[in-house]
PDB file of C-alpha atoms in Angstrom:
ATOM      1  CA  MET D   1     -37.574  72.980 190.834  1.00  0.00           C
ATOM      2  CA  SER D   2     -38.280  73.907 194.463  1.00  0.00           C
ATOM      3  CA  LYS D   3     -41.982  74.425 195.126  1.00  0.00           C
ATOM      4  CA  LYS D   4     -41.088  77.519 197.137  1.00  0.00           C
ATOM      5  CA  GLN D   5     -40.322  79.301 193.858  1.00  0.00           C
ATOM      6  CA  LEU D   6     -43.878  78.765 192.634  1.00  0.00           C
ATOM      7  CA  PRO D   7     -46.497  81.531 192.871  1.00  0.00           C
ATOM      8  CA  VAL D   8     -49.168  81.454 195.561  1.00  0.00           C
ATOM      9  CA  ALA D   9     -52.616  80.572 194.191  1.00  0.00           C
ATOM     10  CA  PRO D  10     -55.549  82.913 194.885  1.00  0.00           C
ATOM     11  CA  ALA D  11     -57.822  81.881 197.738  1.00  0.00           C
ATOM     12  CA  GLY D  12     -61.608  81.770 197.836  1.00  0.00           C
ATOM     13  CA  ARG D  13     -64.192  81.730 195.067  1.00  0.00           C
ATOM     14  CA  PRO D  14     -65.242  84.376 192.551  1.00  0.00           C
ATOM     15  CA  CYS D  15     -68.814  84.544 193.933  1.00  0.00           C
ATOM     16  CA  ALA D  16     -71.310  82.572 196.014  1.00  0.00           C
ATOM     17  CA  ARG D  17     -73.401  81.568 192.982  1.00  0.00           C
ATOM     18  CA  VAL D  18     -70.642  79.383 191.514  1.00  0.00           C
ATOM     19  CA  THR D  19     -70.544  75.604 191.882  1.00  0.00           C
ATOM     20  CA  CYS D  20     -68.148  73.111 190.335  1.00  0.00           C
ATOM     21  CA  GLU D  21     -68.568  69.616 188.928  1.00  0.00           C
ATOM     22  CA  THR D  22     -66.099  67.315 187.243  1.00  0.00           C
ATOM     23  CA  LEU D  23     -65.730  67.844 183.504  1.00  0.00           C
ATOM     24  CA  PRO D  24     -67.506  64.912 181.758  1.00  0.00           C
ATOM     25  CA  SER D  25     -64.711  64.432 179.204  1.00  0.00           C
ATOM     26  CA  ALA D  26     -62.185  64.025 182.040  1.00  0.00           C
ATOM     27  CA  LEU D  27     -64.421  61.475 183.766  1.00  0.00           C
ATOM     28  CA  ASP D  28     -64.639  59.543 180.491  1.00  0.00           C
ATOM     29  CA  ARG D  29     -60.833  59.273 180.378  1.00  0.00           C
ATOM     30  CA  TRP D  30     -60.403  58.421 184.057  1.00  0.00           C
ATOM     31  CA  ASP D  31     -59.573  54.817 184.946  1.00  0.00           C
ATOM     32  CA  GLY D  32     -60.352  54.614 188.646  1.00  0.00           C
ATOM     33  CA  GLY D  33     -58.535  51.286 188.923  1.00  0.00           C
ATOM     34  CA  ILE D  34     -55.079  52.846 188.554  1.00  0.00           C
ATOM     35  CA  LYS D  35     -53.299  53.105 191.903  1.00  0.00           C
ATOM     36  CA  ALA D  36     -49.759  53.225 193.276  1.00  0.00           C
ATOM     37  CA  ALA D  37     -48.065  49.828 193.352  1.00  0.00           C
ATOM     38  CA  ALA D  38     -46.728  50.622 196.829  1.00  0.00           C
ATOM     39  CA  THR D  39     -47.412  53.261 199.493  1.00  0.00           C
ATOM     40  CA  ASP D  40     -46.185  54.036 202.992  1.00  0.00           C
ATOM     41  CA  ASP D  41     -47.194  56.179 205.970  1.00  0.00           C
ATOM     42  CA  ASN D  42     -45.689  59.256 204.309  1.00  0.00           C
ATOM     43  CA  SER D  43     -47.791  59.088 201.162  1.00  0.00           C
ATOM     44  CA  ILE D  44     -51.069  60.797 200.276  1.00  0.00           C
ATOM     45  CA  SER D  45     -53.475  59.339 197.721  1.00  0.00           C
ATOM     46  CA  VAL D  46     -55.458  61.641 195.435  1.00  0.00           C
ATOM     47  CA  PHE D  47     -57.586  58.959 193.785  1.00  0.00           C
ATOM     48  CA  ASP D  48     -60.980  60.665 193.707  1.00  0.00           C
ATOM     49  CA  VAL D  49     -62.686  63.831 192.534  1.00  0.00           C
ATOM     50  CA  ILE D  50     -61.393  67.104 193.966  1.00  0.00           C
ATOM     51  CA  GLY D  51     -63.828  68.679 196.408  1.00  0.00           C
ATOM     52  CA  GLN D  52     -66.747  67.368 198.402  1.00  0.00           C
ATOM     53  CA  ASP D  53     -69.083  64.890 196.706  1.00  0.00           C
ATOM     54  CA  TYR D  54     -72.610  63.572 197.351  1.00  0.00           C
ATOM     55  CA  TRP D  55     -71.379  61.624 200.375  1.00  0.00           C
ATOM     56  CA  GLY D  56     -69.530  64.548 201.902  1.00  0.00           C
ATOM     57  CA  GLU D  57     -66.275  62.911 200.817  1.00  0.00           C
ATOM     58  CA  GLY D  58     -63.773  63.456 198.006  1.00  0.00           C
ATOM     59  CA  VAL D  59     -60.308  64.993 198.128  1.00  0.00           C
ATOM     60  CA  THR D  60     -60.647  68.206 200.123  1.00  0.00           C
ATOM     61  CA  ALA D  61     -58.218  70.777 201.481  1.00  0.00           C
ATOM     62  CA  LYS D  62     -59.334  69.811 204.999  1.00  0.00           C
ATOM     63  CA  ARG D  63     -58.401  66.170 204.419  1.00  0.00           C
ATOM     64  CA  ILE D  64     -55.025  67.029 202.861  1.00  0.00           C
ATOM     65  CA  ALA D  65     -54.237  69.458 205.691  1.00  0.00           C
ATOM     66  CA  GLY D  66     -54.943  66.689 208.214  1.00  0.00           C
ATOM     67  CA  ALA D  67     -52.733  64.231 206.341  1.00  0.00           C
ATOM     68  CA  LEU D  68     -49.865  66.729 206.203  1.00  0.00           C
ATOM     69  CA  ARG D  69     -50.169  67.432 209.931  1.00  0.00           C
ATOM     70  CA  ALA D  70     -49.913  63.700 210.608  1.00  0.00           C
ATOM     71  CA  ILE D  71     -46.764  63.427 208.476  1.00  0.00           C
ATOM     72  CA  ASN D  72     -45.352  66.321 210.510  1.00  0.00           C
ATOM     73  CA  GLY D  73     -42.760  67.835 208.189  1.00  0.00           C
ATOM     74  CA  ALA D  74     -41.291  64.596 206.837  1.00  0.00           C
ATOM     75  CA  ASP D  75     -40.862  64.163 203.102  1.00  0.00           C
ATOM     76  CA  VAL D  76     -44.141  63.176 201.441  1.00  0.00           C
ATOM     77  CA  THR D  77     -45.198  61.452 198.215  1.00  0.00           C
ATOM     78  CA  VAL D  78     -48.484  62.532 196.623  1.00  0.00           C
ATOM     79  CA  ASN D  79     -49.909  59.888 194.263  1.00  0.00           C
ATOM     80  CA  ILE D  80     -52.467  61.282 191.809  1.00  0.00           C
ATOM     81  CA  ASN D  81     -55.093  59.668 189.605  1.00  0.00           C
ATOM     82  CA  SER D  82     -58.002  62.106 189.549  1.00  0.00           C
ATOM     83  CA  PRO D  83     -60.393  63.564 186.955  1.00  0.00           C
ATOM     84  CA  GLY D  84     -60.379  66.894 188.773  1.00  0.00           C
ATOM     85  CA  GLY D  85     -63.455  68.598 190.150  1.00  0.00           C
ATOM     86  CA  ASP D  86     -63.650  71.749 192.231  1.00  0.00           C
ATOM     87  CA  MET D  87     -60.978  74.079 190.847  1.00  0.00           C
ATOM     88  CA  PHE D  88     -61.025  76.362 193.869  1.00  0.00           C
ATOM     89  CA  GLU D  89     -60.566  73.449 196.276  1.00  0.00           C
ATOM     90  CA  GLY D  90     -57.676  72.347 194.055  1.00  0.00           C
ATOM     91  CA  LEU D  91     -56.019  75.742 194.368  1.00  0.00           C
ATOM     92  CA  ALA D  92     -56.328  75.530 198.161  1.00  0.00           C
ATOM     93  CA  ILE D  93     -54.685  72.079 198.161  1.00  0.00           C
ATOM     94  CA  TYR D  94     -51.921  73.400 195.876  1.00  0.00           C
ATOM     95  CA  ASN D  95     -51.194  76.140 198.424  1.00  0.00           C
ATOM     96  CA  LEU D  96     -51.067  73.604 201.277  1.00  0.00           C
ATOM     97  CA  LEU D  97     -48.506  71.463 199.445  1.00  0.00           C
ATOM     98  CA  ARG D  98     -46.520  74.498 198.304  1.00  0.00           C
ATOM     99  CA  GLU D  99     -46.232  75.728 201.897  1.00  0.00           C
ATOM    100  CA  TYR D 100     -45.439  72.306 203.392  1.00  0.00           C
ATOM    101  CA  GLU D 101     -42.016  72.281 205.052  1.00  0.00           C
ATOM    102  CA  GLY D 102     -40.972  68.827 203.835  1.00  0.00           C
ATOM    103  CA  ARG D 103     -40.022  67.768 200.332  1.00  0.00           C
ATOM    104  CA  VAL D 104     -43.036  66.914 198.146  1.00  0.00           C
ATOM    105  CA  THR D 105     -42.730  64.313 195.385  1.00  0.00           C
ATOM    106  CA  VAL D 106     -45.750  64.121 193.072  1.00  0.00           C
ATOM    107  CA  LYS D 107     -46.442  60.974 191.049  1.00  0.00           C
ATOM    108  CA  VAL D 108     -49.076  61.210 188.303  1.00  0.00           C
ATOM    109  CA  LEU D 109     -50.141  57.594 187.872  1.00  0.00           C
ATOM    110  CA  GLY D 110     -53.146  57.836 185.552  1.00  0.00           C
ATOM    111  CA  ILE D 111     -54.593  61.273 184.965  1.00  0.00           C
ATOM    112  CA  ALA D 112     -54.250  64.595 186.741  1.00  0.00           C
ATOM    113  CA  ALA D 113     -57.014  66.593 185.105  1.00  0.00           C
ATOM    114  CA  SER D 114     -58.210  70.114 185.752  1.00  0.00           C
ATOM    115  CA  ALA D 115     -57.908  70.898 189.481  1.00  0.00           C
ATOM    116  CA  ALA D 116     -55.756  67.788 189.972  1.00  0.00           C
ATOM    117  CA  SER D 117     -53.204  69.126 187.467  1.00  0.00           C
ATOM    118  CA  VAL D 118     -52.825  72.277 189.566  1.00  0.00           C
ATOM    119  CA  ILE D 119     -52.255  70.141 192.659  1.00  0.00           C
ATOM    120  CA  ALA D 120     -49.602  68.198 190.729  1.00  0.00           C
ATOM    121  CA  MET D 121     -47.627  71.381 190.103  1.00  0.00           C
ATOM    122  CA  ALA D 122     -46.942  71.785 193.848  1.00  0.00           C
ATOM    123  CA  GLY D 123     -44.214  69.146 193.929  1.00  0.00           C
ATOM    124  CA  ASP D 124     -40.506  69.727 194.375  1.00  0.00           C
ATOM    125  CA  GLU D 125     -40.296  66.819 191.946  1.00  0.00           C
ATOM    126  CA  ILE D 126     -43.016  65.668 189.542  1.00  0.00           C
ATOM    127  CA  GLN D 127     -42.945  62.179 188.049  1.00  0.00           C
ATOM    128  CA  ILE D 128     -45.509  61.015 185.494  1.00  0.00           C
ATOM    129  CA  GLY D 129     -46.349  57.658 183.965  1.00  0.00           C
ATOM    130  CA  ARG D 130     -45.521  57.204 180.300  1.00  0.00           C
ATOM    131  CA  GLY D 131     -49.190  56.479 179.618  1.00  0.00           C
ATOM    132  CA  ALA D 132     -50.487  59.093 182.068  1.00  0.00           C
ATOM    133  CA  PHE D 133     -51.869  62.542 181.268  1.00  0.00           C
ATOM    134  CA  LEU D 134     -52.080  66.054 182.598  1.00  0.00           C
ATOM    135  CA  MET D 135     -55.153  67.979 181.455  1.00  0.00           C
ATOM    136  CA  ILE D 136     -55.171  71.752 181.704  1.00  0.00           C
ATOM    137  CA  HIS D 137     -58.002  74.123 180.864  1.00  0.00           C
ATOM    138  CA  ASN D 138     -59.733  77.284 182.013  1.00  0.00           C
ATOM    139  CA  CYS D 139     -62.029  77.359 185.056  1.00  0.00           C
ATOM    140  CA  TRP D 140     -65.193  75.358 184.373  1.00  0.00           C
ATOM    141  CA  VAL D 141     -68.170  76.164 186.593  1.00  0.00           C
ATOM    142  CA  TYR D 142     -71.941  76.070 186.937  1.00  0.00           C
ATOM    143  CA  ALA D 143     -73.793  79.269 187.804  1.00  0.00           C
ATOM    144  CA  MET D 144     -77.250  80.837 187.801  1.00  0.00           C
ATOM    145  CA  GLY D 145     -78.264  84.408 187.157  1.00  0.00           C
ATOM    146  CA  ASN D 146     -79.131  86.992 184.545  1.00  0.00           C
ATOM    147  CA  ARG D 147     -76.907  88.383 181.816  1.00  0.00           C
ATOM    148  CA  HIS D 148     -75.374  90.932 184.174  1.00  0.00           C
ATOM    149  CA  ASP D 149     -74.499  88.177 186.637  1.00  0.00           C
ATOM    150  CA  PHE D 150     -72.813  86.147 183.898  1.00  0.00           C
ATOM    151  CA  ALA D 151     -70.890  89.160 182.593  1.00  0.00           C
ATOM    152  CA  GLU D 152     -69.652  89.763 186.135  1.00  0.00           C
ATOM    153  CA  LEU D 153     -68.828  86.072 186.555  1.00  0.00           C
ATOM    154  CA  ALA D 154     -66.737  86.011 183.369  1.00  0.00           C
ATOM    155  CA  GLN D 155     -64.691  88.918 184.691  1.00  0.00           C
ATOM    156  CA  SER D 156     -64.287  87.334 188.121  1.00  0.00           C
ATOM    157  CA  LEU D 157     -63.049  84.026 186.655  1.00  0.00           C
ATOM    158  CA  GLU D 158     -60.324  85.677 184.580  1.00  0.00           C
ATOM    159  CA  PRO D 159     -57.910  86.246 187.512  1.00  0.00           C
ATOM    160  CA  PHE D 160     -58.182  82.555 188.443  1.00  0.00           C
ATOM    161  CA  ASP D 161     -57.381  81.501 184.865  1.00  0.00           C
ATOM    162  CA  THR D 162     -54.417  83.892 184.856  1.00  0.00           C
ATOM    163  CA  ALA D 163     -53.207  82.530 188.195  1.00  0.00           C
ATOM    164  CA  MET D 164     -53.351  78.943 186.923  1.00  0.00           C
ATOM    165  CA  ALA D 165     -51.494  79.915 183.756  1.00  0.00           C
ATOM    166  CA  ASP D 166     -48.864  81.607 185.911  1.00  0.00           C
ATOM    167  CA  ILE D 167     -48.414  78.398 187.944  1.00  0.00           C
ATOM    168  CA  TYR D 168     -48.036  76.206 184.839  1.00  0.00           C
ATOM    169  CA  ALA D 169     -45.631  78.707 183.257  1.00  0.00           C
ATOM    170  CA  ALA D 170     -43.520  79.019 186.410  1.00  0.00           C
ATOM    171  CA  ARG D 171     -43.249  75.243 186.681  1.00  0.00           C
ATOM    172  CA  SER D 172     -42.509  74.637 183.002  1.00  0.00           C
ATOM    173  CA  GLY D 173     -40.351  76.004 180.231  1.00  0.00           C
ATOM    174  CA  LEU D 174     -43.378  77.594 178.545  1.00  0.00           C
ATOM    175  CA  ASP D 175     -44.283  81.261 178.385  1.00  0.00           C
ATOM    176  CA  MET D 176     -47.681  82.573 179.495  1.00  0.00           C
ATOM    177  CA  ALA D 177     -49.036  82.919 175.961  1.00  0.00           C
ATOM    178  CA  ALA D 178     -48.223  79.291 175.142  1.00  0.00           C
ATOM    179  CA  VAL D 179     -49.787  78.071 178.394  1.00  0.00           C
ATOM    180  CA  GLN D 180     -52.945  80.120 177.856  1.00  0.00           C
ATOM    181  CA  LYS D 181     -53.276  78.665 174.359  1.00  0.00           C
ATOM    182  CA  LEU D 182     -53.070  75.142 175.821  1.00  0.00           C
ATOM    183  CA  MET D 183     -55.660  76.030 178.457  1.00  0.00           C
ATOM    184  CA  ASP D 184     -58.033  77.517 175.879  1.00  0.00           C
ATOM    185  CA  ALA D 185     -57.812  74.267 173.886  1.00  0.00           C
ATOM    186  CA  GLU D 186     -58.492  72.033 176.948  1.00  0.00           C
ATOM    187  CA  SER D 187     -55.244  70.143 176.378  1.00  0.00           C
ATOM    188  CA  TYR D 188     -54.426  66.560 177.374  1.00  0.00           C
ATOM    189  CA  ILE D 189     -50.641  66.309 177.721  1.00  0.00           C
ATOM    190  CA  GLY D 190     -49.125  62.809 177.715  1.00  0.00           C
ATOM    191  CA  GLY D 191     -46.251  61.695 179.913  1.00  0.00           C
ATOM    192  CA  SER D 192     -43.367  62.202 177.483  1.00  0.00           C
ATOM    193  CA  ASP D 193     -44.798  65.515 176.261  1.00  0.00           C
ATOM    194  CA  ALA D 194     -45.228  66.711 179.856  1.00  0.00           C
ATOM    195  CA  VAL D 195     -41.534  66.025 180.515  1.00  0.00           C
ATOM    196  CA  ALA D 196     -40.564  67.761 177.257  1.00  0.00           C
ATOM    197  CA  LYS D 197     -42.637  70.807 178.261  1.00  0.00           C
ATOM    198  CA  GLU D 198     -41.070  70.662 181.763  1.00  0.00           C
ATOM    199  CA  LEU D 199     -44.485  70.241 183.371  1.00  0.00           C
ATOM    200  CA  ALA D 200     -42.952  67.077 184.856  1.00  0.00           C
ATOM    201  CA  ASP D 201     -39.364  66.157 185.688  1.00  0.00           C
ATOM    202  CA  SER D 202     -39.227  62.492 184.727  1.00  0.00           C
ATOM    203  CA  LEU D 203     -41.185  59.419 183.675  1.00  0.00           C
ATOM    204  CA  LEU D 204     -42.294  56.871 186.251  1.00  0.00           C
ATOM    205  CA  SER D 205     -41.161  53.291 185.894  1.00  0.00           C
ATOM    206  CA  ALA D 206     -43.947  50.912 184.871  1.00  0.00           C
ATOM    207  CA  ASP D 207     -43.664  48.917 188.096  1.00  0.00           C
ATOM    208  CA  ALA D 208     -44.637  52.003 190.139  1.00  0.00           C
ATOM    209  CA  VAL D 209     -48.220  51.765 188.847  1.00  0.00           C
ATOM    210  CA  SER D 210     -50.841  49.144 189.679  1.00  0.00           C
ATOM    211  CA  ASP D 211     -53.772  48.767 187.270  1.00  0.00           C
ATOM    212  CA  GLY D 212     -56.644  46.958 188.972  1.00  0.00           C
ATOM    213  CA  ASP D 213     -60.403  46.879 188.546  1.00  0.00           C
ATOM    214  CA  GLU D 214     -62.171  50.213 188.570  1.00  0.00           C
ATOM    215  CA  SER D 215     -63.822  50.857 191.919  1.00  0.00           C
ATOM    216  CA  PRO D 216     -67.619  51.065 192.133  1.00  0.00           C
ATOM    217  CA  ALA D 217     -67.251  54.605 193.497  1.00  0.00           C
ATOM    218  CA  ALA D 218     -65.402  55.694 190.344  1.00  0.00           C
ATOM    219  CA  ALA D 219     -67.997  53.975 188.171  1.00  0.00           C
ATOM    220  CA  LEU D 220     -70.776  55.816 190.005  1.00  0.00           C
ATOM    221  CA  ARG D 221     -69.153  59.134 189.149  1.00  0.00           C
ATOM    222  CA  LYS D 222     -69.137  58.198 185.472  1.00  0.00           C
ATOM    223  CA  LEU D 223     -72.767  57.143 185.762  1.00  0.00           C
ATOM    224  CA  ASP D 224     -73.569  60.548 187.235  1.00  0.00           C
ATOM    225  CA  ALA D 225     -71.860  62.248 184.279  1.00  0.00           C
ATOM    226  CA  LEU D 226     -73.935  60.194 181.841  1.00  0.00           C
ATOM    227  CA  LEU D 227     -77.113  61.146 183.701  1.00  0.00           C
ATOM    228  CA  ALA D 228     -76.087  64.789 183.400  1.00  0.00           C
ATOM    229  CA  LYS D 229     -75.825  64.372 179.616  1.00  0.00           C
ATOM    230  CA  THR D 230     -79.495  63.282 179.572  1.00  0.00           C
ATOM    231  CA  ASN D 231     -80.366  66.586 181.312  1.00  0.00           C
ATOM    232  CA  THR D 232     -81.357  64.804 184.514  1.00  0.00           C
ATOM    233  CA  PRO D 233     -81.482  67.455 187.277  1.00  0.00           C
ATOM    234  CA  ARG D 234     -78.683  67.263 189.801  1.00  0.00           C
ATOM    235  CA  SER D 235     -81.158  66.631 192.646  1.00  0.00           C
ATOM    236  CA  GLU D 236     -82.574  63.600 190.831  1.00  0.00           C
ATOM    237  CA  ARG D 237     -79.091  62.311 190.001  1.00  0.00           C
ATOM    238  CA  ARG D 238     -78.183  62.589 193.654  1.00  0.00           C
ATOM    239  CA  LYS D 239     -81.244  60.562 194.698  1.00  0.00           C
ATOM    240  CA  LEU D 240     -80.403  57.812 192.212  1.00  0.00           C
ATOM    241  CA  ILE D 241     -76.737  57.647 193.204  1.00  0.00           C
ATOM    242  CA  LYS D 242     -77.685  57.508 196.888  1.00  0.00           C
ATOM    243  CA  ALA D 243     -80.154  54.713 196.195  1.00  0.00           C
ATOM    244  CA  LEU D 244     -77.560  52.720 194.268  1.00  0.00           C
ATOM    245  CA  SER D 245     -74.948  53.199 196.980  1.00  0.00           C
ATOM    246  CA  GLY D 246     -77.118  52.005 199.831  1.00  0.00           C
ATOM    247  CA  GLY D 247     -78.899  55.213 200.738  1.00  0.00           C
ATOM    248  CA  MET D 248     -76.760  56.582 203.559  1.00  0.00           C
ATOM    249  CA  PRO D 249     -74.198  59.070 202.214  1.00  0.00           C
ATOM    250  CA  GLY D 250     -70.863  58.966 203.971  1.00  0.00           C
ATOM    251  CA  ALA D 251     -71.813  55.954 206.109  1.00  0.00           C
ATOM    252  CA  VAL D 252     -68.480  54.253 205.469  1.00  0.00           C
ATOM    253  CA  THR D 253     -65.331  55.971 204.272  1.00  0.00           C
ATOM    254  CA  THR D 254     -62.071  54.361 203.246  1.00  0.00           C
ATOM    255  CA  ASN D 255     -58.681  55.860 204.031  1.00  0.00           C
ATOM    256  CA  ASP D 256     -58.346  57.336 200.534  1.00  0.00           C
ATOM    257  CA  GLY D 257     -61.578  59.313 200.789  1.00  0.00           C
ATOM    258  CA  THR D 258     -63.811  57.146 198.602  1.00  0.00           C
ATOM    259  CA  PRO D 259     -67.294  56.360 199.928  1.00  0.00           C
ATOM    260  CA  GLY D 260     -67.266  52.780 201.144  1.00  0.00           C
ATOM    261  CA  ALA D 261     -71.032  52.283 200.766  1.00  0.00           C
ATOM    262  CA  ALA D 262     -70.541  52.097 197.008  1.00  0.00           C
ATOM    263  CA  GLU D 263     -68.461  48.953 197.377  1.00  0.00           C
ATOM    264  CA  ASP D 264     -71.667  46.930 197.952  1.00  0.00           C
ATOM    265  CA  ILE D 265     -72.829  47.493 194.377  1.00  0.00           C
ATOM    266  CA  LYS D 266     -72.073  44.812 191.840  1.00  0.00           C
ATOM    267  CA  PRO D 267     -69.856  46.241 189.056  1.00  0.00           C
ATOM    268  CA  GLU D 268     -71.974  44.511 186.412  1.00  0.00           C
ATOM    269  CA  THR D 269     -75.031  46.441 187.641  1.00  0.00           C
ATOM    270  CA  ILE D 270     -73.296  49.755 187.112  1.00  0.00           C
ATOM    271  CA  ASN D 271     -71.884  48.620 183.767  1.00  0.00           C
ATOM    272  CA  SER D 272     -75.378  47.761 182.550  1.00  0.00           C
ATOM    273  CA  LEU D 273     -76.697  51.165 183.612  1.00  0.00           C
ATOM    274  CA  GLU D 274     -73.759  52.934 181.985  1.00  0.00           C
ATOM    275  CA  SER D 275     -74.336  51.075 178.717  1.00  0.00           C
ATOM    276  CA  ALA D 276     -78.031  51.931 178.698  1.00  0.00           C
ATOM    277  CA  LEU D 277     -77.396  55.601 179.408  1.00  0.00           C
ATOM    278  CA  ALA D 278     -74.558  55.790 176.887  1.00  0.00           C
ATOM    279  CA  ALA D 279     -76.963  54.576 174.209  1.00  0.00           C
ATOM    280  CA  LEU D 280     -79.359  57.395 175.111  1.00  0.00           C
ATOM    281  CA  VAL D 281     -76.798  60.174 174.796  1.00  0.00           C
ATOM    282  CA  LYS D 282     -75.179  59.084 171.516  1.00  0.00           C
TER     283      LYS D 282
END
């Protein structure tokens, strides 16, 4: 299916009070070690959370726009293994890929959850690993306010949910009612099922996927999610993550948008912290 036939996603955010974080259940399922077995100059890696993170990094519309400008209209491959994140940033990235003049091939290598699943829909061709997943759900946000603010917020989120359902329905062989039911249930859709539902065109060959060690940056995100489950305030979580990653956010950035400072942390240190926190939240 040509991406040009897909609907345009709404721009902006429902209100200034809304913030987004990655859904903890998606982070739990994310294996940050899954990457593409091979890449070239005309490929874009979406191997991180969607939206800006503590370090001022992450997969953002600004970064994707810059990558597309560099590729300059040539055909592009977008490799995805992401737990999602900022839904509204994801919609902006979807629009960028939809409007790109070259052919876009999307490869879902591990998981394309939440905002990342919307990005995945913007391909002229979508390939998915047999053991990979799409996860679709309704907008998931944090907000503050009184009951009137929340009533207004619920109404303002509805058009975004409808727009996402419209994108999934246009891309697949499903009607809107069926898609909305899947979104309401927060559905994880495996590779073969995604092809059957026409949310993907074909299965990736096994040799297209490389499964290495999970990066420290990915492990830190899971640690942050565990801290959130213990009701640790976001400001305190941020201080701890910065301390673990060397203190200076954004000091070193790799070409796939992951904060390089985190690479100095020993994986066993993070594993020990994760185990201790997991015991607290059981």
